PDB file of C-alpha atoms in Angstrom:
ATOM      1  CA  MET A   9      94.715 119.353 122.338  1.00 59.00           C
ATOM      2  CA  LEU A  10      96.347 116.837 120.896  1.00 73.00           C
ATOM      3  CA  GLY A  11      94.367 116.236 117.867  1.00 67.00           C
ATOM      4  CA  PHE A  12      94.548 119.920 116.942  1.00 67.00           C
ATOM      5  CA  LEU A  13      98.154 119.959 117.122  1.00 77.00           C
ATOM      6  CA  ILE A  14      98.512 116.725 114.700  1.00 81.00           C
ATOM      7  CA  VAL A  15      96.351 118.399 112.115  1.00 74.00           C
ATOM      8  CA  LEU A  16      98.149 121.499 112.392  1.00 76.00           C
ATOM      9  CA  LEU A  17     101.487 118.956 112.080  1.00 83.00           C
ATOM     10  CA  SER A  18     100.021 117.442 108.794  1.00 81.00           C
ATOM     11  CA  SER A  19      99.439 120.642 107.168  1.00 79.00           C
ATOM     12  CA  VAL A  20     102.823 121.346 107.623  1.00 83.00           C
ATOM     13  CA  PHE A  21     103.960 118.162 105.640  1.00 86.00           C
ATOM     14  CA  PHE A  22     101.279 119.003 102.971  1.00 80.00           C
ATOM     15  CA  CYS A  23     103.134 122.747 102.729  1.00 81.00           C
ATOM     16  CA  PHE A  24     106.477 120.520 102.953  1.00 84.00           C
ATOM     17  CA  GLN A  25     105.473 118.932  99.643  1.00 83.00           C
ATOM     18  CA  ASN A  26     104.616 121.703  97.811  1.00 76.00           C
ATOM     19  CA  VAL A  27     107.788 123.414  98.751  1.00 83.00           C
ATOM     20  CA  ILE A  28     109.833 120.365  97.378  1.00 86.00           C
ATOM     21  CA  VAL A  29     107.969 120.540  94.000  1.00 80.00           C
ATOM     22  CA  ARG A  30     108.716 124.000  93.593  1.00 79.00           C
ATOM     23  CA  VAL A  31     112.225 123.329  94.562  1.00 86.00           C
ATOM     24  CA  LEU A  32     112.082 120.454  91.608  1.00 85.00           C
ATOM     25  CA  PHE A  33     110.906 123.339  89.132  1.00 79.00           C
ATOM     26  CA  ASN A  34     113.297 126.047  90.279  1.00 78.00           C
ATOM     27  CA  GLU A  35     116.495 126.752  91.429  1.00 82.00           C
ATOM     28  CA  TYR A  36     116.630 128.323  95.061  1.00 80.00           C
ATOM     29  CA  PRO A  37     119.111 128.886  98.137  1.00 81.00           C
ATOM     30  CA  ILE A  38     118.008 126.476 100.165  1.00 81.00           C
ATOM     31  CA  LEU A  39     118.521 127.820 103.674  1.00 77.00           C
ATOM     32  CA  GLY A  40     120.746 130.242 102.874  1.00 73.00           C
ATOM     33  CA  LEU A  41     123.455 127.557 102.640  1.00 78.00           C
ATOM     34  CA  PHE A  42     123.767 126.309  99.043  1.00 78.00           C
ATOM     35  CA  GLN A  43     121.976 126.590  95.549  1.00 83.00           C
ATOM     36  CA  THR A  44     120.034 123.458  94.268  1.00 82.00           C
ATOM     37  CA  GLY A  45     116.523 122.819  92.260  1.00 80.00           C
ATOM     38  CA  GLY A  46     115.458 123.664  88.567  1.00 81.00           C
ATOM     39  CA  PHE A  47     115.821 119.929  87.671  1.00 85.00           C
ATOM     40  CA  VAL A  48     113.100 120.078  85.589  1.00 82.00           C
ATOM     41  CA  THR A  49     111.030 122.463  83.515  1.00 78.00           C
ATOM     42  CA  PRO A  50     107.311 122.959  84.724  1.00 71.00           C
ATOM     43  CA  THR A  51     105.684 121.426  81.846  1.00 72.00           C
ATOM     44  CA  PRO A  52     102.769 118.717  82.125  1.00 71.00           C
ATOM     45  CA  GLN A  53     104.914 116.146  80.955  1.00 76.00           C
ATOM     46  CA  ASN A  54     106.911 116.569  83.702  1.00 79.00           C
ATOM     47  CA  SER A  55     104.240 117.251  86.167  1.00 77.00           C
ATOM     48  CA  PHE A  56     102.841 113.674  84.912  1.00 80.00           C
ATOM     49  CA  LEU A  57     106.611 112.312  85.581  1.00 84.00           C
ATOM     50  CA  LEU A  58     106.959 113.736  89.089  1.00 84.00           C
ATOM     51  CA  MET A  59     103.341 112.478  89.904  1.00 83.00           C
ATOM     52  CA  PHE A  60     104.162 109.042  88.914  1.00 87.00           C
ATOM     53  CA  MET A  61     107.511 108.969  91.035  1.00 88.00           C
ATOM     54  CA  ARG A  62     105.829 110.242  93.922  1.00 87.00           C
ATOM     55  CA  MET A  63     102.916 107.461  93.750  1.00 89.00           C
ATOM     56  CA  LEU A  64     105.270 104.707  92.486  1.00 91.00           C
ATOM     57  CA  LEU A  65     106.412 105.238  96.255  1.00 91.00           C
ATOM     58  CA  VAL A  66     102.991 105.994  97.868  1.00 90.00           C
ATOM     59  CA  VAL A  67     101.061 103.406  96.782  1.00 91.00           C
ATOM     60  CA  PRO A  68     103.199 100.529  98.005  1.00 92.00           C
ATOM     61  CA  LEU A  69     103.791 101.992 101.286  1.00 88.00           C
ATOM     62  CA  MET A  70     100.068 102.796 102.068  1.00 88.00           C
ATOM     63  CA  ALA A  71      99.675  99.353 100.744  1.00 91.00           C
ATOM     64  CA  PHE A  72     101.857  97.914 103.574  1.00 90.00           C
ATOM     65  CA  LEU A  73     100.156 100.299 106.073  1.00 86.00           C
ATOM     66  CA  ALA A  74      96.614 100.143 105.209  1.00 87.00           C
ATOM     67  CA  PRO A  75      96.078  96.838 107.173  1.00 90.00           C
ATOM     68  CA  LYS A  76      97.524  98.159 110.136  1.00 88.00           C
ATOM     69  CA  LEU A  77      95.213 101.014 109.994  1.00 83.00           C
ATOM     70  CA  TYR A  78      92.067  99.447 108.953  1.00 88.00           C
ATOM     71  CA  PRO A  79      92.368  95.466 109.075  1.00 92.00           C
ATOM     72  CA  PRO A  80      89.205  94.869 106.682  1.00 93.00           C
ATOM     73  CA  THR A  81      90.827  96.921 104.114  1.00 90.00           C
ATOM     74  CA  TRP A  82      91.271  94.335 101.230  1.00 92.00           C
ATOM     75  CA  LYS A  83      87.947  92.565 101.931  1.00 91.00           C
ATOM     76  CA  ASP A  84      86.048  96.079 101.408  1.00 89.00           C
ATOM     77  CA  ILE A  85      88.170  96.153  98.367  1.00 90.00           C
ATOM     78  CA  ARG A  86      87.275  92.980  97.277  1.00 89.00           C
ATOM     79  CA  GLN A  87      83.362  93.415  97.993  1.00 88.00           C
ATOM     80  CA  LEU A  88      83.585  96.478  95.224  1.00 85.00           C
ATOM     81  CA  GLY A  89      83.496  94.308  92.702  1.00 81.00           C
ATOM     82  CA  ASN A  90      80.325  92.677  93.973  1.00 84.00           C
ATOM     83  CA  LEU A  91      77.167  94.047  91.516  1.00 79.00           C
ATOM     84  CA  GLU A  92      75.373  95.992  94.211  1.00 79.00           C
ATOM     85  CA  GLN A  93      78.572  98.312  94.895  1.00 83.00           C
ATOM     86  CA  ARG A  94      79.432  98.884  91.463  1.00 82.00           C
ATOM     87  CA  THR A  95      78.420 102.493  92.048  1.00 85.00           C
ATOM     88  CA  LEU A  96      80.306 102.799  94.949  1.00 86.00           C
ATOM     89  CA  LEU A  97      83.157 101.278  93.167  1.00 87.00           C
ATOM     90  CA  LEU A  98      82.765 104.169  90.061  1.00 89.00           C
ATOM     91  CA  GLN A  99      82.537 107.020  92.692  1.00 88.00           C
ATOM     92  CA  SER A 100      85.919 105.742  94.323  1.00 87.00           C
ATOM     93  CA  VAL A 101      88.126 105.741  90.852  1.00 91.00           C
ATOM     94  CA  GLY A 102      86.255 108.745  89.443  1.00 92.00           C
ATOM     95  CA  CYS A 103      87.669 110.127  92.666  1.00 87.00           C
ATOM     96  CA  GLY A 104      90.821 108.724  91.746  1.00 88.00           C
ATOM     97  CA  ILE A 105      90.739 110.559  88.420  1.00 93.00           C
ATOM     98  CA  LEU A 106      90.086 113.617  90.103  1.00 92.00           C
ATOM     99  CA  MET A 107      92.975 113.325  92.492  1.00 87.00           C
ATOM    100  CA  PHE A 108      94.989 113.047  89.514  1.00 89.00           C
ATOM    101  CA  LEU A 109      93.623 116.267  87.955  1.00 91.00           C
ATOM    102  CA  TYR A 110      93.986 118.497  90.400  1.00 87.00           C
ATOM    103  CA  LEU A 111      97.504 117.308  91.475  1.00 83.00           C
ATOM    104  CA  VAL A 112      98.956 117.862  88.302  1.00 83.00           C
ATOM    105  CA  LEU A 113      96.997 121.156  87.801  1.00 88.00           C
ATOM    106  CA  LEU A 114      98.371 122.409  91.253  1.00 83.00           C
ATOM    107  CA  TYR A 115     101.953 121.040  90.334  1.00 78.00           C
ATOM    108  CA  ILE A 116     101.736 122.667  86.947  1.00 81.00           C
ATOM    109  CA  SER A 117     100.611 126.032  89.105  1.00 83.00           C
ATOM    110  CA  ILE A 118     103.198 125.511  92.055  1.00 76.00           C
ATOM    111  CA  GLY A 119     106.034 125.218  89.358  1.00 73.00           C
ATOM    112  CA  LEU A 120     104.702 128.473  87.336  1.00 78.00           C
ATOM    113  CA  ILE A 121     104.214 130.782  89.974  1.00 79.00           C
ATOM    114  CA  PRO A 122     105.106 131.034  93.804  1.00 75.00           C
ATOM    115  CA  ALA A 123     103.831 128.337  96.050  1.00 67.00           C
ATOM    116  CA  GLY A 124     102.078 130.182  98.669  1.00 67.00           C
ATOM    117  CA  ILE A 125      99.911 132.241  96.154  1.00 79.00           C
ATOM    118  CA  ALA A 126      99.306 128.590  94.157  1.00 79.00           C
ATOM    119  CA  LEU A 127      97.979 127.494  97.573  1.00 74.00           C
ATOM    120  CA  THR A 128      96.155 130.646  98.460  1.00 76.00           C
ATOM    121  CA  LEU A 129      94.400 130.092  94.216  1.00 83.00           C
ATOM    122  CA  PHE A 130      93.762 126.577  95.042  1.00 82.00           C
ATOM    123  CA  PHE A 131      92.161 127.206  98.636  1.00 75.00           C
ATOM    124  CA  SER A 132      89.520 129.049  97.126  1.00 77.00           C
ATOM    125  CA  TYR A 133      87.794 125.225  96.564  1.00 77.00           C
ATOM    126  CA  PRO A 134      85.232 126.094  99.977  1.00 73.00           C
ATOM    127  CA  VAL A 135      83.182 128.360  97.246  1.00 77.00           C
ATOM    128  CA  PHE A 136      83.266 125.934  94.521  1.00 82.00           C
ATOM    129  CA  THR A 137      82.454 123.061  97.297  1.00 76.00           C
ATOM    130  CA  THR A 138      79.560 125.098  98.335  1.00 75.00           C
ATOM    131  CA  LEU A 139      77.991 125.705  94.862  1.00 80.00           C
ATOM    132  CA  PHE A 140      78.588 121.783  94.012  1.00 81.00           C
ATOM    133  CA  SER A 141      76.914 120.773  97.447  1.00 75.00           C
ATOM    134  CA  TRP A 142      73.803 123.244  96.446  1.00 77.00           C
ATOM    135  CA  ARG A 143      73.509 121.621  92.767  1.00 76.00           C
ATOM    136  CA  LEU A 144      73.856 118.186  93.944  1.00 74.00           C
ATOM    137  CA  PHE A 145      72.527 117.747  97.079  1.00 69.00           C
ATOM    138  CA  GLY A 146      70.087 121.001  97.502  1.00 72.00           C
ATOM    139  CA  SER A 147      72.065 122.824 100.156  1.00 67.00           C
ATOM    140  CA  ARG A 148      71.726 126.170  99.761  1.00 74.00           C
ATOM    141  CA  PRO A 149      74.355 128.769 101.061  1.00 71.00           C
ATOM    142  CA  THR A 150      73.504 131.119 103.643  1.00 76.00           C
ATOM    143  CA  LEU A 151      73.859 134.997 103.521  1.00 81.00           C
ATOM    144  CA  PHE A 152      76.735 134.514 105.465  1.00 79.00           C
ATOM    145  CA  ARG A 153      78.323 131.743 103.325  1.00 72.00           C
ATOM    146  CA  TRP A 154      77.899 134.320 100.247  1.00 78.00           C
ATOM    147  CA  SER A 155      79.608 136.986 102.642  1.00 82.00           C
ATOM    148  CA  VAL A 156      82.248 134.449 103.025  1.00 76.00           C
ATOM    149  CA  MET A 157      82.811 132.925  99.580  1.00 73.00           C
ATOM    150  CA  GLY A 158      83.089 136.989  98.389  1.00 80.00           C
ATOM    151  CA  LEU A 159      85.884 137.251 100.889  1.00 81.00           C
ATOM    152  CA  ILE A 160      87.455 134.096  99.733  1.00 73.00           C
ATOM    153  CA  LEU A 161      87.446 135.435  95.973  1.00 73.00           C
ATOM    154  CA  LEU A 162      88.595 139.166  96.893  1.00 80.00           C
ATOM    155  CA  GLY A 163      91.665 137.349  98.899  1.00 78.00           C
ATOM    156  CA  SER A 164      92.687 135.079  95.799  1.00 71.00           C
ATOM    157  CA  SER A 165      92.704 138.162  93.704  1.00 73.00           C
ATOM    158  CA  LEU A 166      95.054 140.251  95.659  1.00 78.00           C
ATOM    159  CA  THR A 167      97.509 137.314  95.708  1.00 71.00           C
ATOM    160  CA  LEU A 168      97.690 137.344  91.477  1.00 65.00           C
ATOM    161  CA  PRO A 169     101.218 138.072  90.468  1.00 62.00           C
ATOM    162  CA  HIS A 170     101.415 141.722  88.732  1.00 59.00           C
ATOM    163  CA  SER A 171     103.935 141.105  86.396  1.00 53.00           C
ATOM    164  CA  GLN A 172     103.521 138.628  83.387  1.00 50.00           C
ATOM    165  CA  THR A 173     106.389 136.970  82.098  1.00 49.00           C
ATOM    166  CA  ALA A 174     107.108 137.066  78.069  1.00 44.00           C
ATOM    167  CA  ASN A 175     105.893 133.769  77.504  1.00 47.00           C
ATOM    168  CA  GLY A 176     102.481 133.808  79.559  1.00 50.00           C
ATOM    169  CA  PHE A 177     103.354 131.344  82.399  1.00 53.00           C
ATOM    170  CA  SER A 178     102.277 133.506  85.197  1.00 75.00           C
ATOM    171  CA  SER A 179      98.858 133.401  83.474  1.00 83.00           C
ATOM    172  CA  LEU A 180      98.916 130.137  83.254  1.00 84.00           C
ATOM    173  CA  GLY A 181     100.008 129.593  86.981  1.00 85.00           C
ATOM    174  CA  VAL A 182      96.918 131.471  87.628  1.00 87.00           C
ATOM    175  CA  ILE A 183      94.847 129.516  85.702  1.00 90.00           C
ATOM    176  CA  THR A 184      95.821 125.911  86.876  1.00 89.00           C
ATOM    177  CA  GLY A 185      95.893 126.924  90.515  1.00 88.00           C
ATOM    178  CA  ILE A 186      92.225 127.676  90.301  1.00 91.00           C
ATOM    179  CA  ALA A 187      91.084 124.878  88.299  1.00 93.00           C
ATOM    180  CA  SER A 188      93.001 122.534  90.663  1.00 91.00           C
ATOM    181  CA  GLY A 189      90.770 124.404  93.512  1.00 87.00           C
ATOM    182  CA  ILE A 190      87.562 123.764  91.612  1.00 91.00           C
ATOM    183  CA  THR A 191      88.798 120.068  90.399  1.00 92.00           C
ATOM    184  CA  TYR A 192      89.450 119.398  94.145  1.00 84.00           C
ATOM    185  CA  ALA A 193      85.858 120.649  95.327  1.00 82.00           C
ATOM    186  CA  LEU A 194      84.103 118.169  93.327  1.00 87.00           C
ATOM    187  CA  TYR A 195      86.647 115.430  94.740  1.00 84.00           C
ATOM    188  CA  THR A 196      85.536 116.204  97.747  1.00 78.00           C
ATOM    189  CA  VAL A 197      81.733 116.487  97.554  1.00 81.00           C
ATOM    190  CA  ILE A 198      82.016 112.779  95.959  1.00 83.00           C
ATOM    191  CA  ALA A 199      83.875 111.643  98.702  1.00 79.00           C
ATOM    192  CA  GLN A 200      81.932 113.105 101.622  1.00 73.00           C
ATOM    193  CA  LYS A 201      78.740 110.956  99.581  1.00 79.00           C
ATOM    194  CA  SER A 202      81.045 107.577  99.322  1.00 82.00           C
ATOM    195  CA  PHE A 203      82.221 108.250 103.091  1.00 75.00           C
ATOM    196  CA  GLU A 204      78.921 106.858 103.859  1.00 77.00           C
ATOM    197  CA  THR A 205      79.309 103.323 102.959  1.00 83.00           C
ATOM    198  CA  ILE A 206      82.993 102.997 102.757  1.00 83.00           C
ATOM    199  CA  HIS A 207      86.005 103.709 105.033  1.00 84.00           C
ATOM    200  CA  PRO A 208      88.453 106.201 103.812  1.00 82.00           C
ATOM    201  CA  VAL A 209      91.368 104.008 104.111  1.00 86.00           C
ATOM    202  CA  PRO A 210      90.474 101.619 101.562  1.00 88.00           C
ATOM    203  CA  PHE A 211      88.864 104.645  99.861  1.00 85.00           C
ATOM    204  CA  THR A 212      92.225 106.616  99.922  1.00 84.00           C
ATOM    205  CA  TRP A 213      94.045 103.687  98.592  1.00 89.00           C
ATOM    206  CA  ILE A 214      92.111 103.511  95.347  1.00 91.00           C
ATOM    207  CA  SER A 215      92.234 107.034  94.720  1.00 87.00           C
ATOM    208  CA  PHE A 216      95.987 106.707  95.051  1.00 88.00           C
ATOM    209  CA  THR A 217      96.240 103.904  92.819  1.00 92.00           C
ATOM    210  CA  THR A 218      94.211 105.511  89.896  1.00 92.00           C
ATOM    211  CA  THR A 219      96.535 108.416  90.336  1.00 89.00           C
ATOM    212  CA  LEU A 220      99.630 106.021  89.995  1.00 91.00           C
ATOM    213  CA  VAL A 221      98.023 104.341  86.463  1.00 93.00           C
ATOM    214  CA  LEU A 222      96.949 107.560  85.203  1.00 91.00           C
ATOM    215  CA  SER A 223     100.283 109.089  85.753  1.00 88.00           C
ATOM    216  CA  ALA A 224     101.993 106.400  84.097  1.00 88.00           C
ATOM    217  CA  ALA A 225      99.455 106.205  80.726  1.00 88.00           C
ATOM    218  CA  SER A 226     100.244 109.697  80.808  1.00 84.00           C
ATOM    219  CA  LEU A 227     103.930 109.167  80.717  1.00 82.00           C
ATOM    220  CA  LEU A 228     103.418 106.533  77.987  1.00 82.00           C
ATOM    221  CA  ILE A 229     101.305 108.961  75.944  1.00 79.00           C
ATOM    222  CA  TRP A 230     103.259 112.171  76.450  1.00 73.00           C
ATOM    223  CA  ASN A 231     106.950 111.381  76.474  1.00 69.00           C
ATOM    224  CA  VAL A 232     109.361 113.180  78.382  1.00 61.00           C
ATOM    225  CA  HIS A 233     111.765 114.752  75.880  1.00 59.00           C
ATOM    226  CA  GLU A 234     114.641 116.054  77.853  1.00 57.00           C
ATOM    227  CA  ALA A 235     117.044 113.228  77.356  1.00 57.00           C
ATOM    228  CA  GLN A 236     119.468 113.969  80.342  1.00 76.00           C
ATOM    229  CA  LEU A 237     117.282 114.202  83.761  1.00 78.00           C
ATOM    230  CA  ALA A 238     119.021 114.562  86.794  1.00 81.00           C
ATOM    231  CA  TRP A 239     117.500 110.950  87.806  1.00 84.00           C
ATOM    232  CA  LEU A 240     119.173 111.099  91.599  1.00 88.00           C
ATOM    233  CA  PRO A 241     117.603 114.221  93.133  1.00 88.00           C
ATOM    234  CA  LEU A 242     114.556 113.893  91.294  1.00 88.00           C
ATOM    235  CA  TRP A 243     114.498 110.393  93.172  1.00 90.00           C
ATOM    236  CA  ILE A 244     115.282 112.027  96.525  1.00 90.00           C
ATOM    237  CA  GLY A 245     112.631 114.526  95.746  1.00 88.00           C
ATOM    238  CA  GLY A 246     110.097 112.109  94.935  1.00 86.00           C
ATOM    239  CA  LEU A 247     110.702 110.098  98.337  1.00 89.00           C
ATOM    240  CA  LEU A 248     110.437 113.407 100.350  1.00 90.00           C
ATOM    241  CA  SER A 249     107.223 114.260  98.532  1.00 87.00           C
ATOM    242  CA  ALA A 250     105.826 110.696  99.479  1.00 87.00           C
ATOM    243  CA  ILE A 251     106.741 110.503 102.660  1.00 87.00           C
ATOM    244  CA  ALA A 252     105.093 114.069 103.570  1.00 88.00           C
ATOM    245  CA  THR A 253     101.901 113.013 101.014  1.00 82.00           C
ATOM    246  CA  PHE A 254     101.393 109.912 103.597  1.00 80.00           C
ATOM    247  CA  ALA A 255     102.253 111.330 106.795  1.00 82.00           C
ATOM    248  CA  GLY A 256      99.746 114.621 106.042  1.00 80.00           C
ATOM    249  CA  HIS A 257      96.760 112.182 104.850  1.00 74.00           C
ATOM    250  CA  LEU A 258      98.147 109.765 108.049  1.00 75.00           C
ATOM    251  CA  LEU A 259      97.926 112.808 110.164  1.00 79.00           C
ATOM    252  CA  ASN A 260      95.180 114.104 108.856  1.00 73.00           C
ATOM    253  CA  ASN A 261      93.142 111.045 109.488  1.00 67.00           C
ATOM    254  CA  PHE A 262      94.238 110.907 112.684  1.00 72.00           C
ATOM    255  CA  GLY A 263      93.156 114.345 113.579  1.00 72.00           C
ATOM    256  CA  ILE A 264      89.749 114.047 111.912  1.00 65.00           C
ATOM    257  CA  ARG A 265      89.013 111.075 114.182  1.00 65.00           C
ATOM    258  CA  ARG A 266      89.812 113.080 117.423  1.00 68.00           C
ATOM    259  CA  ILE A 267      88.354 116.346 116.703  1.00 65.00           C
ATOM    260  CA  GLY A 268      86.102 115.833 113.885  1.00 58.00           C
ATOM    261  CA  ALA A 269      86.177 116.820 110.192  1.00 53.00           C
ATOM    262  CA  ALA A 270      85.127 120.360 110.335  1.00 49.00           C
ATOM    263  CA  SER A 271      87.598 121.114 113.176  1.00 55.00           C
ATOM    264  CA  ALA A 272      90.457 119.867 110.940  1.00 61.00           C
ATOM    265  CA  SER A 273      89.146 121.508 107.910  1.00 60.00           C
ATOM    266  CA  MET A 274      89.516 124.810 110.128  1.00 58.00           C
ATOM    267  CA  ILE A 275      93.151 124.051 111.082  1.00 64.00           C
ATOM    268  CA  SER A 276      93.826 123.063 107.563  1.00 66.00           C
ATOM    269  CA  ALA A 277      92.763 126.792 106.365  1.00 63.00           C
ATOM    270  CA  SER A 278      96.340 127.764 107.417  1.00 64.00           C
ATOM    271  CA  ASN A 279      98.201 125.582 104.632  1.00 70.00           C
ATOM    272  CA  PRO A 280      98.442 128.862 102.100  1.00 68.00           C
ATOM    273  CA  ALA A 281      99.629 131.218 105.158  1.00 68.00           C
ATOM    274  CA  LEU A 282     102.058 128.032 106.499  1.00 71.00           C
ATOM    275  CA  THR A 283     103.563 127.557 103.014  1.00 73.00           C
ATOM    276  CA  VAL A 284     104.334 130.931 102.600  1.00 72.00           C
ATOM    277  CA  ILE A 285     105.884 130.880 106.059  1.00 74.00           C
ATOM    278  CA  LEU A 286     107.672 127.698 105.015  1.00 79.00           C
ATOM    279  CA  ALA A 287     108.859 128.881 101.627  1.00 79.00           C
ATOM    280  CA  TRP A 288     110.299 131.847 103.313  1.00 77.00           C
ATOM    281  CA  LEU A 289     112.401 130.036 105.968  1.00 79.00           C
ATOM    282  CA  THR A 290     113.624 127.403 103.047  1.00 82.00           C
ATOM    283  CA  ILE A 291     113.975 129.025  99.896  1.00 79.00           C
ATOM    284  CA  GLN A 292     113.812 132.451 100.813  1.00 75.00           C
ATOM    285  CA  GLU A 293     111.089 133.011  98.400  1.00 72.00           C
ATOM    286  CA  THR A 294     108.888 136.587  99.581  1.00 73.00           C
ATOM    287  CA  LEU A 295     105.855 138.059  98.509  1.00 73.00           C
ATOM    288  CA  ASN A 296     104.738 141.786  98.776  1.00 77.00           C
ATOM    289  CA  GLY A 297     102.739 143.168 101.174  1.00 81.00           C
ATOM    290  CA  LEU A 298      99.203 143.384  99.022  1.00 81.00           C
ATOM    291  CA  GLN A 299     100.119 139.476  98.327  1.00 75.00           C
ATOM    292  CA  LEU A 300     100.590 138.747 102.239  1.00 82.00           C
ATOM    293  CA  VAL A 301      97.140 140.427 102.725  1.00 85.00           C
ATOM    294  CA  GLY A 302      95.292 138.027 100.051  1.00 80.00           C
ATOM    295  CA  VAL A 303      96.980 135.179 102.167  1.00 78.00           C
ATOM    296  CA  VAL A 304      95.521 136.130 105.200  1.00 83.00           C
ATOM    297  CA  ILE A 305      92.087 136.968 103.751  1.00 84.00           C
ATOM    298  CA  VAL A 306      91.512 133.629 102.145  1.00 76.00           C
ATOM    299  CA  THR A 307      93.197 131.618 105.483  1.00 74.00           C
ATOM    300  CA  SER A 308      90.936 133.540 108.064  1.00 80.00           C
ATOM    301  CA  SER A 309      87.596 133.156 105.194  1.00 77.00           C
ATOM    302  CA  VAL A 310      87.877 129.542 104.839  1.00 70.00           C
ATOM    303  CA  ALA A 311      88.546 129.391 108.870  1.00 72.00           C
ATOM    304  CA  LEU A 312      85.217 131.269 109.013  1.00 74.00           C
ATOM    305  CA  LEU A 313      83.364 128.852 106.559  1.00 64.00           C
ATOM    306  CA  SER A 314      84.684 125.700 108.722  1.00 62.00           C
ATOM    307  CA  ARG A 315      83.905 127.302 111.733  1.00 65.00           C
ATOM    308  CA  GLU A 316      80.503 128.471 110.805  1.00 62.00           C
ATOM    309  CA  HIS A 317      79.758 124.325 109.508  1.00 57.00           C
ATOM    310  CA  ARG A 318      80.886 123.399 113.165  1.00 58.00           C
ATOM    311  CA  SER A 319      78.230 125.544 114.690  1.00 60.00           C
ATOM    312  CA  SER A 320      75.722 124.107 112.269  1.00 57.00           C
ATOM    313  CA  LYS A 321      75.956 120.467 113.950  1.00 54.00           C
TER     314      LYS A 321
END
């Protein structure tokens, strides 16, 4: 029971992180008490900036705690420099690049459409994970899985915004939300293969560090054009987001160790619904009835996929 509660708490932290990003991009009433937010516009450049600020705090924090979580962390990382482990190093760095891409795409999506919708579109990733696994590992989906994947796509379509803004931001938000799910699916497939020979702690640190480097490089290439940025609230948001990111990953790893990855992923399927609830409680963001049905369908479908995977073990 404790393992289930740990993973559920990790999902809350991840959802909290997404709501923070939403507030940084848009002004909202917080708990019905005061208005804040909208410190930056939802552009790719500002997404790189928020990503950089978050990772600049997360990487040192994880570097400090990694040896306590897994003592041979630095030894394993040094061994990746050996010629015989070059493939594993490339997989680890490659997953860092994919992490950077899916997070940037998700940041943009959250900034342009409601957080619950963006997360629901992102959580269509099990469909693409199944297809990638079939292509790369020859794991042919069963009829049950095809049916559940159809439900996921149906639920995702129900969450799509029904009105388009004049500048097309709604469409871009939908596209980036789906693209983030596809990228994350590829990340999980490569990570699954890598975990056969490397521990998740050093692997995750390499991914975080790669994301930090790419975020910094992106800022050098695409400068942030806004002259006057509200740096104090941005750093406060970055700190809260960093804590939520690290705590979410840490708790999720503890939960996986207790109840297994399949059960943990089943609980993580509640993320879209939890995000909708958290956004409703904190920033009074609402969805219509049809969109709520879509959230429920996607959440239930991902849970069915995870349960079927656990039953096949």
